Amino acid sequence: MSCKNSKYKINTAVIPGFGLLILIALILFAFPLFFGVIGFFKLFGITYESNRSIFLLILSVILIGSFFEFIGKILLAAAAVTVKNKALYRLLKMITDFIISFITLYIADSIVSGIFIPQHVLIVAAAILSLTEAVFDRKQTA
């Protein structure tokens, strides 16, 4: 059976093309995130040993955060059924997002040894993340 007669013939440019698209998407996502974190660290005076430790921190925040976000979604789904007041629900959602962000950042900071983030910066970062989430959530529901 030759490749010309095959029903599943794949153009040899398609697979490398998809790989290149995925690589470009990762670069477009990773570079602003990486340099944004470096800028945040410079702004708040956070010390780090190397770029590798920043990469490990970002990776651990994403992995740990996805676990806690799943738990938060379950808690908020239960709260949506029981809490009828929209303002109270939004406040509860913002508090839950703050706690989840703080726990995620705290655990990631504890795991990665090359970075020292003071407690007050963890609180500020968690507050910024929860406020950003609340603003974008409000724009989606409006």
Short mmCIF file of C-alpha atoms in Angstrom, two decimals:
data_model
loop_
_atom_site.label_atom_id
_atom_site.label_comp_id
_atom_site.label_asym_id
_atom_site.label_seq_id
_atom_site.Cartn_x
_atom_site.Cartn_y
_atom_site.Cartn_z
CA MET A 1 0.00 0.00 0.00
CA SER A 2 1.56 3.25 -1.06
CA CYS A 3 1.21 6.57 0.67
CA LYS A 4 -0.46 8.10 -2.39
CA ASN A 5 -3.41 5.71 -2.16
CA SER A 6 -3.85 6.04 1.60
CA LYS A 7 -7.02 7.67 2.92
CA TYR A 8 -5.04 9.03 5.85
CA LYS A 9 -2.36 10.81 3.86
CA ILE A 10 -0.83 13.59 5.93
CA ASN A 11 0.86 16.52 4.32
CA THR A 12 4.40 16.72 5.65
CA ALA A 13 4.04 20.45 6.26
CA VAL A 14 0.97 20.11 8.51
CA ILE A 15 2.61 18.50 11.55
CA PRO A 16 5.62 20.87 11.69
CA GLY A 17 3.21 23.74 11.04
CA PHE A 18 1.08 22.81 14.04
CA GLY A 19 4.21 22.40 16.12
CA LEU A 20 5.38 25.84 15.08
CA LEU A 21 1.99 27.37 15.91
CA ILE A 22 2.04 25.78 19.37
CA LEU A 23 5.60 27.02 19.94
CA ILE A 24 4.65 30.57 18.90
CA ALA A 25 1.60 30.49 21.19
CA LEU A 26 3.72 29.31 24.12
CA ILE A 27 6.29 32.03 23.47
CA LEU A 28 3.61 34.72 23.21
CA PHE A 29 2.15 33.53 26.52
CA ALA A 30 5.36 32.77 28.41
CA PHE A 31 7.49 35.85 27.72
CA PRO A 32 5.02 38.49 28.95
CA LEU A 33 4.21 36.33 31.97
CA PHE A 34 7.88 35.79 32.80
CA PHE A 35 8.88 39.43 32.39
CA GLY A 36 5.72 40.60 34.16
CA VAL A 37 6.70 38.50 37.16
CA ILE A 38 10.24 39.92 37.04
CA GLY A 39 8.79 43.44 36.94
CA PHE A 40 6.51 42.67 39.88
CA PHE A 41 9.49 41.31 41.80
CA LYS A 42 11.55 44.43 41.08
CA LEU A 43 8.64 46.67 42.09
CA PHE A 44 8.19 44.99 45.47
CA GLY A 45 11.85 44.23 46.18
CA ILE A 46 11.60 40.46 46.05
CA THR A 47 14.94 38.70 45.85
CA TYR A 48 15.59 35.70 43.64
CA GLU A 49 18.70 33.70 42.82
CA SER A 50 18.18 32.93 39.13
CA ASN A 51 15.73 32.97 36.26
CA ARG A 52 15.32 29.24 36.81
CA SER A 53 13.82 29.87 40.25
CA ILE A 54 11.34 32.33 38.71
CA PHE A 55 10.38 29.74 36.11
CA LEU A 56 9.89 27.12 38.84
CA LEU A 57 7.77 29.56 40.84
CA ILE A 58 5.53 30.30 37.84
CA LEU A 59 5.20 26.60 37.08
CA SER A 60 4.38 25.72 40.69
CA VAL A 61 1.83 28.56 40.93
CA ILE A 62 0.09 27.28 37.81
CA LEU A 63 0.05 23.66 39.01
CA ILE A 64 -0.92 24.37 42.62
CA GLY A 65 -3.35 27.10 41.59
CA SER A 66 -5.23 24.80 39.23
CA PHE A 67 -5.81 22.36 42.09
CA PHE A 68 -7.06 25.04 44.46
CA GLU A 69 -9.13 26.72 41.73
CA PHE A 70 -10.97 23.43 41.25
CA ILE A 71 -11.76 23.31 44.97
CA GLY A 72 -12.80 26.98 44.88
CA LYS A 73 -15.16 26.36 41.96
CA ILE A 74 -16.85 23.57 43.92
CA LEU A 75 -17.23 25.81 46.98
CA LEU A 76 -18.58 28.69 44.91
CA ALA A 77 -21.03 26.42 43.10
CA ALA A 78 -22.38 25.33 46.48
CA ALA A 79 -22.52 28.97 47.61
CA ALA A 80 -24.38 30.00 44.44
CA VAL A 81 -27.18 27.63 45.38
CA THR A 82 -27.44 28.76 48.99
CA VAL A 83 -26.66 32.50 48.78
CA LYS A 84 -29.43 34.44 47.03
CA ASN A 85 -28.05 37.96 47.51
CA LYS A 86 -25.83 38.84 44.51
CA ALA A 87 -23.71 41.36 46.41
CA LEU A 88 -23.04 38.87 49.20
CA TYR A 89 -22.17 36.20 46.64
CA ARG A 90 -19.71 38.53 44.88
CA LEU A 91 -18.09 39.37 48.22
CA LEU A 92 -17.87 35.68 49.09
CA LYS A 93 -16.36 34.95 45.67
CA MET A 94 -13.77 37.70 46.10
CA ILE A 95 -12.82 36.47 49.58
CA THR A 96 -12.57 32.90 48.29
CA ASP A 97 -10.38 34.03 45.38
CA PHE A 98 -8.16 35.97 47.79
CA ILE A 99 -7.71 32.99 50.11
CA ILE A 100 -7.04 30.61 47.21
CA SER A 101 -4.51 33.01 45.69
CA PHE A 102 -2.77 33.55 49.02
CA ILE A 103 -2.54 29.82 49.78
CA THR A 104 -1.27 29.10 46.25
CA LEU A 105 1.40 31.80 46.42
CA TYR A 106 2.42 30.79 49.95
CA ILE A 107 2.84 27.11 49.05
CA ALA A 108 4.68 27.94 45.81
CA ASP A 109 7.00 30.30 47.71
CA SER A 110 7.67 27.58 50.28
CA ILE A 111 8.45 24.99 47.61
CA VAL A 112 10.82 27.10 45.50
CA SER A 113 13.97 27.71 47.51
CA GLY A 114 15.61 30.35 45.29
CA ILE A 115 13.01 33.05 45.95
CA PHE A 116 12.10 34.94 49.11
CA ILE A 117 8.71 36.66 49.07
CA PRO A 118 7.78 38.57 52.25
CA GLN A 119 4.34 37.96 53.77
CA HIS A 120 3.07 41.48 53.07
CA VAL A 121 3.92 41.06 49.38
CA LEU A 122 2.05 37.74 49.32
CA ILE A 123 -1.00 39.53 50.72
CA VAL A 124 -0.72 42.37 48.19
CA ALA A 125 -0.27 39.93 45.29
CA ALA A 126 -3.26 37.85 46.41
CA ALA A 127 -5.35 41.02 46.73
CA ILE A 128 -4.34 42.17 43.23
CA LEU A 129 -5.18 38.75 41.78
CA SER A 130 -8.58 38.59 43.50
CA LEU A 131 -9.49 42.16 42.52
CA THR A 132 -8.47 41.49 38.92
CA GLU A 133 -10.60 38.35 38.92
CA ALA A 134 -13.55 40.29 40.33
CA VAL A 135 -13.23 43.04 37.71
CA PHE A 136 -13.04 40.61 34.80
CA ASP A 137 -15.88 38.52 36.24
CA ARG A 138 -18.04 41.62 36.57
CA LYS A 139 -17.37 42.59 32.94
CA GLN A 140 -18.41 39.12 31.78
CA THR A 141 -21.68 39.13 33.73
CA ALA A 142 -22.58 42.74 32.85
#
